[in-house]
mmCIF file of C-alpha atoms and ligand atoms in Angstrom:
data_model
loop_
_atom_site.group_PDB
_atom_site.id
_atom_site.type_symbol
_atom_site.label_atom_id
_atom_site.label_comp_id
_atom_site.label_asym_id
_atom_site.label_seq_id
_atom_site.Cartn_x
_atom_site.Cartn_y
_atom_site.Cartn_z
ATOM 1 C CA MET A 1 -12.469 68.062 89.390
ATOM 2 C CA ILE A 2 -11.137 66.610 92.477
ATOM 3 C CA VAL A 3 -11.006 63.075 93.745
ATOM 4 C CA TYR A 4 -10.167 62.743 97.440
ATOM 5 C CA GLY A 5 -8.351 59.620 98.600
ATOM 6 C CA SER A 6 -5.382 57.294 97.616
ATOM 7 C CA THR A 7 -5.255 55.112 94.396
ATOM 8 C CA LEU A 8 -4.046 52.165 96.658
ATOM 9 C CA SER A 9 -7.775 51.988 97.299
ATOM 10 C CA PRO A 10 -9.562 50.102 94.296
ATOM 11 C CA TYR A 11 -12.483 52.458 94.586
ATOM 12 C CA VAL A 12 -10.346 55.548 94.187
ATOM 13 C CA ARG A 13 -8.411 53.974 91.420
ATOM 14 C CA LYS A 14 -11.641 52.955 89.695
ATOM 15 C CA CYS A 15 -12.710 56.711 89.507
ATOM 16 C CA MET A 16 -9.329 57.818 88.333
ATOM 17 C CA VAL A 17 -9.073 55.253 85.607
ATOM 18 C CA PHE A 18 -12.702 55.967 84.606
ATOM 19 C CA GLY A 19 -11.814 59.701 84.358
ATOM 20 C CA ALA A 20 -8.705 58.982 82.382
ATOM 21 C CA GLU A 21 -10.526 56.656 79.930
ATOM 22 C CA LYS A 22 -13.004 59.612 79.212
ATOM 23 C CA GLY A 23 -10.120 61.938 78.756
ATOM 24 C CA LEU A 24 -10.948 64.043 81.795
ATOM 25 C CA GLU A 25 -8.608 65.919 84.133
ATOM 26 C CA LEU A 26 -9.232 64.669 87.574
ATOM 27 C CA GLN A 27 -7.024 65.907 90.343
ATOM 28 C CA LEU A 28 -6.151 63.444 93.066
ATOM 29 C CA LYS A 29 -6.084 65.116 96.503
ATOM 30 C CA PHE A 30 -4.319 62.517 98.857
ATOM 31 C CA THR A 31 -6.596 61.866 101.736
ATOM 32 C CA SER A 32 -6.104 58.954 104.232
ATOM 33 C CA PRO A 33 -8.985 56.600 105.017
ATOM 34 C CA GLY A 34 -11.076 57.916 107.996
ATOM 35 C CA SER A 35 -9.237 61.254 107.613
ATOM 36 C CA PRO A 36 -10.743 63.950 110.094
ATOM 37 C CA ASP A 37 -10.040 66.718 107.506
ATOM 38 C CA PRO A 38 -13.188 68.707 107.561
ATOM 39 C CA GLU A 39 -13.319 69.293 103.869
ATOM 40 C CA PHE A 40 -13.185 65.556 103.224
ATOM 41 C CA ARG A 41 -15.667 64.731 105.910
ATOM 42 C CA ALA A 42 -18.134 67.268 104.648
ATOM 43 C CA ILE A 43 -18.118 65.210 101.362
ATOM 44 C CA SER A 44 -17.754 61.740 102.824
ATOM 45 C CA PRO A 45 -19.595 61.700 106.219
ATOM 46 C CA PHE A 46 -18.412 58.278 107.127
ATOM 47 C CA GLY A 47 -14.826 58.992 106.155
ATOM 48 C CA LYS A 48 -14.575 56.508 103.177
ATOM 49 C CA MET A 49 -12.639 57.283 100.173
ATOM 50 C CA PRO A 50 -13.113 58.337 97.441
ATOM 51 C CA GLY A 51 -14.846 61.661 97.991
ATOM 52 C CA PHE A 52 -15.403 63.780 94.819
ATOM 53 C CA ARG A 53 -15.846 67.474 94.016
ATOM 54 C CA ASP A 54 -16.885 69.286 90.824
ATOM 55 C CA GLY A 55 -17.337 73.000 91.789
ATOM 56 C CA GLU A 56 -19.940 73.144 94.269
ATOM 57 C CA PHE A 57 -21.125 69.577 93.755
ATOM 58 C CA THR A 58 -19.807 67.167 96.033
ATOM 59 C CA ILE A 59 -20.494 63.335 96.432
ATOM 60 C CA ALA A 60 -18.868 60.142 97.883
ATOM 61 C CA ASP A 61 -18.845 56.486 96.840
ATOM 62 C CA SER A 62 -17.104 55.393 93.581
ATOM 63 C CA THR A 63 -20.161 54.131 91.944
ATOM 64 C CA ALA A 64 -22.037 57.356 92.573
ATOM 65 C CA ILE A 65 -18.823 59.345 91.280
ATOM 66 C CA VAL A 66 -18.625 57.263 87.965
ATOM 67 C CA THR A 67 -22.333 57.551 87.468
ATOM 68 C CA TYR A 68 -22.021 61.426 87.677
ATOM 69 C CA LEU A 69 -19.049 61.400 85.414
ATOM 70 C CA GLU A 70 -20.912 59.241 82.908
ATOM 71 C CA ALA A 71 -24.111 61.502 82.863
ATOM 72 C CA LYS A 72 -21.992 64.668 82.633
ATOM 73 C CA PHE A 73 -19.516 63.390 80.073
ATOM 74 C CA PRO A 74 -21.431 60.698 78.078
ATOM 75 C CA GLU A 75 -18.583 60.169 75.449
ATOM 76 C CA PRO A 76 -16.794 57.716 75.235
ATOM 77 C CA ASN A 77 -19.560 55.707 76.749
ATOM 78 C CA LEU A 78 -18.379 53.554 79.626
ATOM 79 C CA ILE A 79 -21.728 52.613 81.152
ATOM 80 C CA PRO A 80 -23.795 51.276 78.358
ATOM 81 C CA PRO A 81 -27.324 52.526 77.910
ATOM 82 C CA ALA A 82 -28.851 49.346 76.512
ATOM 83 C CA PRO A 83 -30.725 47.887 79.502
ATOM 84 C CA GLU A 84 -29.076 44.290 79.418
ATOM 85 C CA ALA A 85 -25.582 45.781 79.022
ATOM 86 C CA ARG A 86 -26.092 48.399 81.550
ATOM 87 C CA ALA A 87 -27.286 45.771 84.067
ATOM 88 C CA ARG A 88 -24.482 43.544 83.303
ATOM 89 C CA THR A 89 -21.985 46.347 83.862
ATOM 90 C CA ILE A 90 -23.412 47.226 87.200
ATOM 91 C CA TRP A 91 -23.380 43.513 88.143
ATOM 92 C CA PHE A 92 -19.646 43.418 87.491
ATOM 93 C CA ASP A 93 -19.144 46.718 89.402
ATOM 94 C CA GLU A 94 -20.931 45.358 92.439
ATOM 95 C CA LEU A 95 -19.050 42.069 92.197
ATOM 96 C CA ALA A 96 -15.840 44.003 92.338
ATOM 97 C CA ASP A 97 -17.021 46.391 95.047
ATOM 98 C CA THR A 98 -18.554 43.927 97.337
ATOM 99 C CA VAL A 99 -17.415 40.147 96.867
ATOM 100 C CA MET A 100 -13.856 40.824 95.419
ATOM 101 C CA MET A 101 -13.339 43.624 97.961
ATOM 102 C CA GLY A 102 -14.444 41.407 100.764
ATOM 103 C CA ALA A 103 -11.478 39.173 100.025
ATOM 104 C CA GLY A 104 -9.204 42.012 98.811
ATOM 105 C CA SER A 105 -9.625 44.068 101.921
ATOM 106 C CA ALA A 106 -8.786 41.151 104.172
ATOM 107 C CA ILE A 107 -5.532 40.564 102.290
ATOM 108 C CA PHE A 108 -4.423 44.085 101.727
ATOM 109 C CA SER A 109 -5.257 45.409 105.095
ATOM 110 C CA ASN A 110 -3.545 42.464 106.897
ATOM 111 C CA ARG A 111 -0.512 42.272 104.630
ATOM 112 C CA PHE A 112 0.146 45.923 104.139
ATOM 113 C CA VAL A 113 -2.166 48.624 105.751
ATOM 114 C CA LYS A 114 -1.907 47.286 109.315
ATOM 115 C CA PRO A 115 1.710 46.320 109.573
ATOM 116 C CA ARG A 116 3.249 48.912 107.322
ATOM 117 C CA VAL A 117 1.030 51.950 107.696
ATOM 118 C CA MET A 118 -0.905 51.679 110.909
ATOM 119 C CA ARG A 119 1.668 49.661 112.883
ATOM 120 C CA LEU A 120 -0.952 47.273 114.132
ATOM 121 C CA PRO A 121 -0.824 43.598 114.543
ATOM 122 C CA CYS A 122 -2.093 41.816 111.457
ATOM 123 C CA ASP A 123 -4.355 38.832 111.106
ATOM 124 C CA HIS A 124 -2.363 36.410 108.784
ATOM 125 C CA ASP A 125 -5.091 33.813 109.126
ATOM 126 C CA ALA A 126 -7.692 36.137 107.728
ATOM 127 C CA ALA A 127 -5.482 37.176 104.887
ATOM 128 C CA ASP A 128 -4.643 33.541 104.032
ATOM 129 C CA GLN A 129 -8.187 32.426 104.157
ATOM 130 C CA ALA A 130 -9.301 35.235 101.783
ATOM 131 C CA GLU A 131 -6.512 34.441 99.429
ATOM 132 C CA ASN A 132 -6.966 30.631 99.437
ATOM 133 C CA GLU A 133 -10.808 30.284 99.759
ATOM 134 C CA GLN A 134 -12.460 33.489 98.742
ATOM 135 C CA LEU A 135 -10.458 34.436 95.616
ATOM 136 C CA PRO A 136 -10.543 31.207 93.874
ATOM 137 C CA PRO A 137 -14.332 30.978 93.225
ATOM 138 C CA ILE A 138 -14.170 34.554 92.029
ATOM 139 C CA PHE A 139 -11.349 33.670 89.605
ATOM 140 C CA ALA A 140 -13.107 30.464 88.529
ATOM 141 C CA TYR A 141 -16.264 32.623 87.782
ATOM 142 C CA LEU A 142 -14.267 35.046 85.744
ATOM 143 C CA GLU A 143 -12.459 32.290 83.892
ATOM 144 C CA LYS A 144 -15.716 30.986 82.476
ATOM 145 C CA THR A 145 -17.266 34.369 81.934
ATOM 146 C CA ILE A 146 -14.632 36.587 80.239
ATOM 147 C CA PRO A 147 -15.600 36.774 76.415
ATOM 148 C CA ASP A 148 -13.015 36.069 73.714
ATOM 149 C CA SER A 149 -13.064 39.893 72.988
ATOM 150 C CA GLY A 150 -11.309 40.365 76.247
ATOM 151 C CA PHE A 151 -13.922 42.787 77.614
ATOM 152 C CA LEU A 152 -16.718 41.776 79.938
ATOM 153 C CA VAL A 153 -19.706 43.592 78.327
ATOM 154 C CA GLU A 154 -20.387 44.674 74.760
ATOM 155 C CA ASP A 155 -16.878 43.531 73.562
ATOM 156 C CA ARG A 156 -15.435 46.918 74.420
ATOM 157 C CA LEU A 157 -14.073 48.714 77.538
ATOM 158 C CA THR A 158 -16.740 49.530 79.978
ATOM 159 C CA LEU A 159 -16.941 50.283 83.810
ATOM 160 C CA ALA A 160 -17.183 46.525 84.231
ATOM 161 C CA ASP A 161 -13.514 45.931 83.242
ATOM 162 C CA ILE A 162 -12.380 48.947 85.120
ATOM 163 C CA ALA A 163 -14.152 47.829 88.353
ATOM 164 C CA ILE A 164 -13.022 44.195 88.135
ATOM 165 C CA ALA A 165 -9.416 45.017 87.360
ATOM 166 C CA SER A 166 -8.960 47.514 90.127
ATOM 167 C CA PRO A 167 -8.957 45.359 93.143
ATOM 168 C CA LEU A 168 -6.489 43.164 91.284
ATOM 169 C CA ALA A 169 -4.124 46.144 90.879
ATOM 170 C CA THR A 170 -4.170 46.642 94.702
ATOM 171 C CA LEU A 171 -3.641 42.943 95.362
ATOM 172 C CA GLY A 172 -0.803 42.876 92.710
ATOM 173 C CA CYS A 173 1.071 45.581 94.890
ATOM 174 C CA VAL A 174 1.352 42.869 97.728
ATOM 175 C CA GLY A 175 2.323 39.929 95.208
ATOM 176 C CA VAL A 176 -1.155 38.381 95.035
ATOM 177 C CA CYS A 177 -2.023 37.680 91.428
ATOM 178 C CA VAL A 178 -4.132 35.502 89.212
ATOM 179 C CA ASP A 179 -2.220 32.268 88.666
ATOM 180 C CA PRO A 180 -1.992 31.853 84.879
ATOM 181 C CA ALA A 181 -1.717 28.015 85.230
ATOM 182 C CA ARG A 182 -4.980 27.847 86.896
ATOM 183 C CA TYR A 183 -6.861 30.752 85.319
ATOM 184 C CA PRO A 184 -5.102 31.397 81.997
ATOM 185 C CA ARG A 185 -8.056 33.453 80.495
ATOM 186 C CA THR A 186 -8.368 35.702 83.644
ATOM 187 C CA ALA A 187 -4.718 36.246 84.068
ATOM 188 C CA ALA A 188 -4.419 37.377 80.426
ATOM 189 C CA TYR A 189 -7.495 39.481 80.809
ATOM 190 C CA VAL A 190 -6.265 41.274 83.840
ATOM 191 C CA GLU A 191 -2.824 41.805 82.364
ATOM 192 C CA ALA A 192 -4.250 43.405 79.294
ATOM 193 C CA ILE A 193 -6.533 45.697 81.273
ATOM 194 C CA HIS A 194 -3.728 46.654 83.419
ATOM 195 C CA ALA A 195 -1.420 47.458 80.476
ATOM 196 C CA ARG A 196 -3.742 50.249 79.280
ATOM 197 C CA PRO A 197 -2.233 53.711 79.928
ATOM 198 C CA SER A 198 -5.018 54.696 82.203
ATOM 199 C CA PHE A 199 -4.213 51.862 84.583
ATOM 200 C CA ALA A 200 -0.444 51.395 84.011
ATOM 201 C CA THR A 201 0.525 54.929 85.117
ATOM 202 C CA ILE A 202 -1.313 54.555 88.302
ATOM 203 C CA ILE A 203 -0.255 50.947 89.184
ATOM 204 C CA ALA A 204 3.502 52.050 88.700
ATOM 205 C CA ARG A 205 2.912 54.874 91.290
ATOM 206 C CA ASP A 206 0.979 52.473 93.641
ATOM 207 C CA ARG A 207 3.632 49.849 93.434
ATOM 208 C CA ALA A 208 6.370 52.257 94.247
ATOM 209 C CA GLN A 209 4.401 53.672 97.121
ATOM 210 C CA VAL A 210 4.007 50.174 98.531
ATOM 211 C CA ALA A 211 7.701 49.268 98.056
ATOM 212 C CA ALA A 212 8.765 52.474 99.681
ATOM 213 C CA LEU A 213 6.941 51.505 102.880
ATOM 214 C CA GLY A 214 8.480 48.061 102.976
ATOM 215 C CA GLY A 215 6.100 46.009 100.606
ATOM 216 C CA GLY A 216 3.509 43.466 101.689
ATOM 217 C CA VAL A 217 4.423 41.248 104.745
ATOM 218 C CA ALA A 218 5.028 37.573 104.152
ATOM 219 C CA LYS A 219 2.244 35.174 104.293
ATOM 220 C CA ALA A 220 2.101 33.234 107.493
ATOM 221 C CA ALA A 221 1.394 30.038 105.428
ATOM 222 C CA VAL A 222 0.295 28.841 102.205
ATOM 223 C CA THR A 223 -2.550 26.255 102.510
ATOM 224 C CA ALA A 224 -3.518 25.632 98.923
HETATM 225 N N1 GSH B 1 -18.773 51.735 98.547
HETATM 226 C C1 GSH B 1 -17.670 52.523 98.673
HETATM 227 C C2 GSH B 1 -16.647 51.875 99.557
HETATM 228 C C3 GSH B 1 -15.463 52.969 99.993
HETATM 229 C C4 GSH B 1 -14.601 52.317 100.976
HETATM 230 O O1 GSH B 1 -14.901 51.398 101.660
HETATM 231 N N2 GSH B 1 -13.345 52.736 101.015
HETATM 232 C C5 GSH B 1 -12.275 52.388 101.936
HETATM 233 C C6 GSH B 1 -10.938 52.369 101.338
HETATM 234 S S1 GSH B 1 -10.657 50.987 100.197
HETATM 235 C C7 GSH B 1 -12.307 53.368 103.031
HETATM 236 O O2 GSH B 1 -12.165 54.607 102.965
HETATM 237 N N3 GSH B 1 -12.203 52.798 104.317
HETATM 238 C C8 GSH B 1 -11.965 53.562 105.476
HETATM 239 C C9 GSH B 1 -12.923 53.385 106.533
HETATM 240 O O3 GSH B 1 -13.763 52.579 106.384
HETATM 241 O O4 GSH B 1 -12.807 54.125 107.510
HETATM 242 C C10 GSH B 1 -17.220 53.038 97.278
HETATM 243 O O5 GSH B 1 -17.484 52.320 96.350
HETATM 244 O O6 GSH B 1 -16.557 54.205 97.169
#
C-alpha cells in the first residue's frame, strides 16, 4: 500500500501513524503538495496530499484513507464501533483537520513552507495571529477535555489521539509547542502520544528535514 505525500503534512502523518499502529506496511511515496505528477493527480484530483493506493483501489483524503484501513484491517481497532465512541472519535478527527489545521496551516506555511521551500514572502502577522489567538482556545478546550487515562476516547489509543497529535508534531518542527505552564495536561498528553514509536520515528525525520532547509523563520513579534 502506498501513501503519496510528505509527513510534514499532518494529514499524511496521520495516515502513516494510523497504519503503523495497526502493524501495516505503508510505503510513503514523496509527493509535493499540488504536484502535477499524473499518477498522483489521478488519485487526488485537487492535488491535495495524502493520496493512497492499495492495488487497483485509490482514494484521497486522510479520513477516507484511515476509514478504508480500519474497514480492511479491523484489528487493532482504532475507530471504535460503539456509536458514542465512534462519534467522539470523528469529532476529534474533524477538530484536528479543520479547526487546528486552520491555525496550523497559517503558522507552518508562513514560518516554513513559503520562506524556506517556495521562496515566497511570508505573512508574519497571520502566523502570529494564529499562534496567539487561534491556538489558545484549542489548547484550553483540550486541557479540560483530556481524560486522566491520557487518551481522548475509550481510555485507549484511537484515531482521535493520532489526529489531534499530528498537527502539533508539524508545529513542533517550527518551535511552536504547548506551553506546559499554561496547559500542563495537554502538554503531557501530546508528549506521551508523540513518544509512541509510531510517531517518534516520523517526527525525528520531519524535524531533520525542516532543520536541513533552515528551520522555521523567526516570529515577527510575540503579542501574548
Ligand atoms: N481534508 C484533506 C486535506 C488535505 C490537505 O489540505 N493537504 C494539504 C497539505 S497539509 C495539501 O495538500 N495542500 C496543497 C494544496 O492545497 O494545493 C485530508 O484530510 O487529507
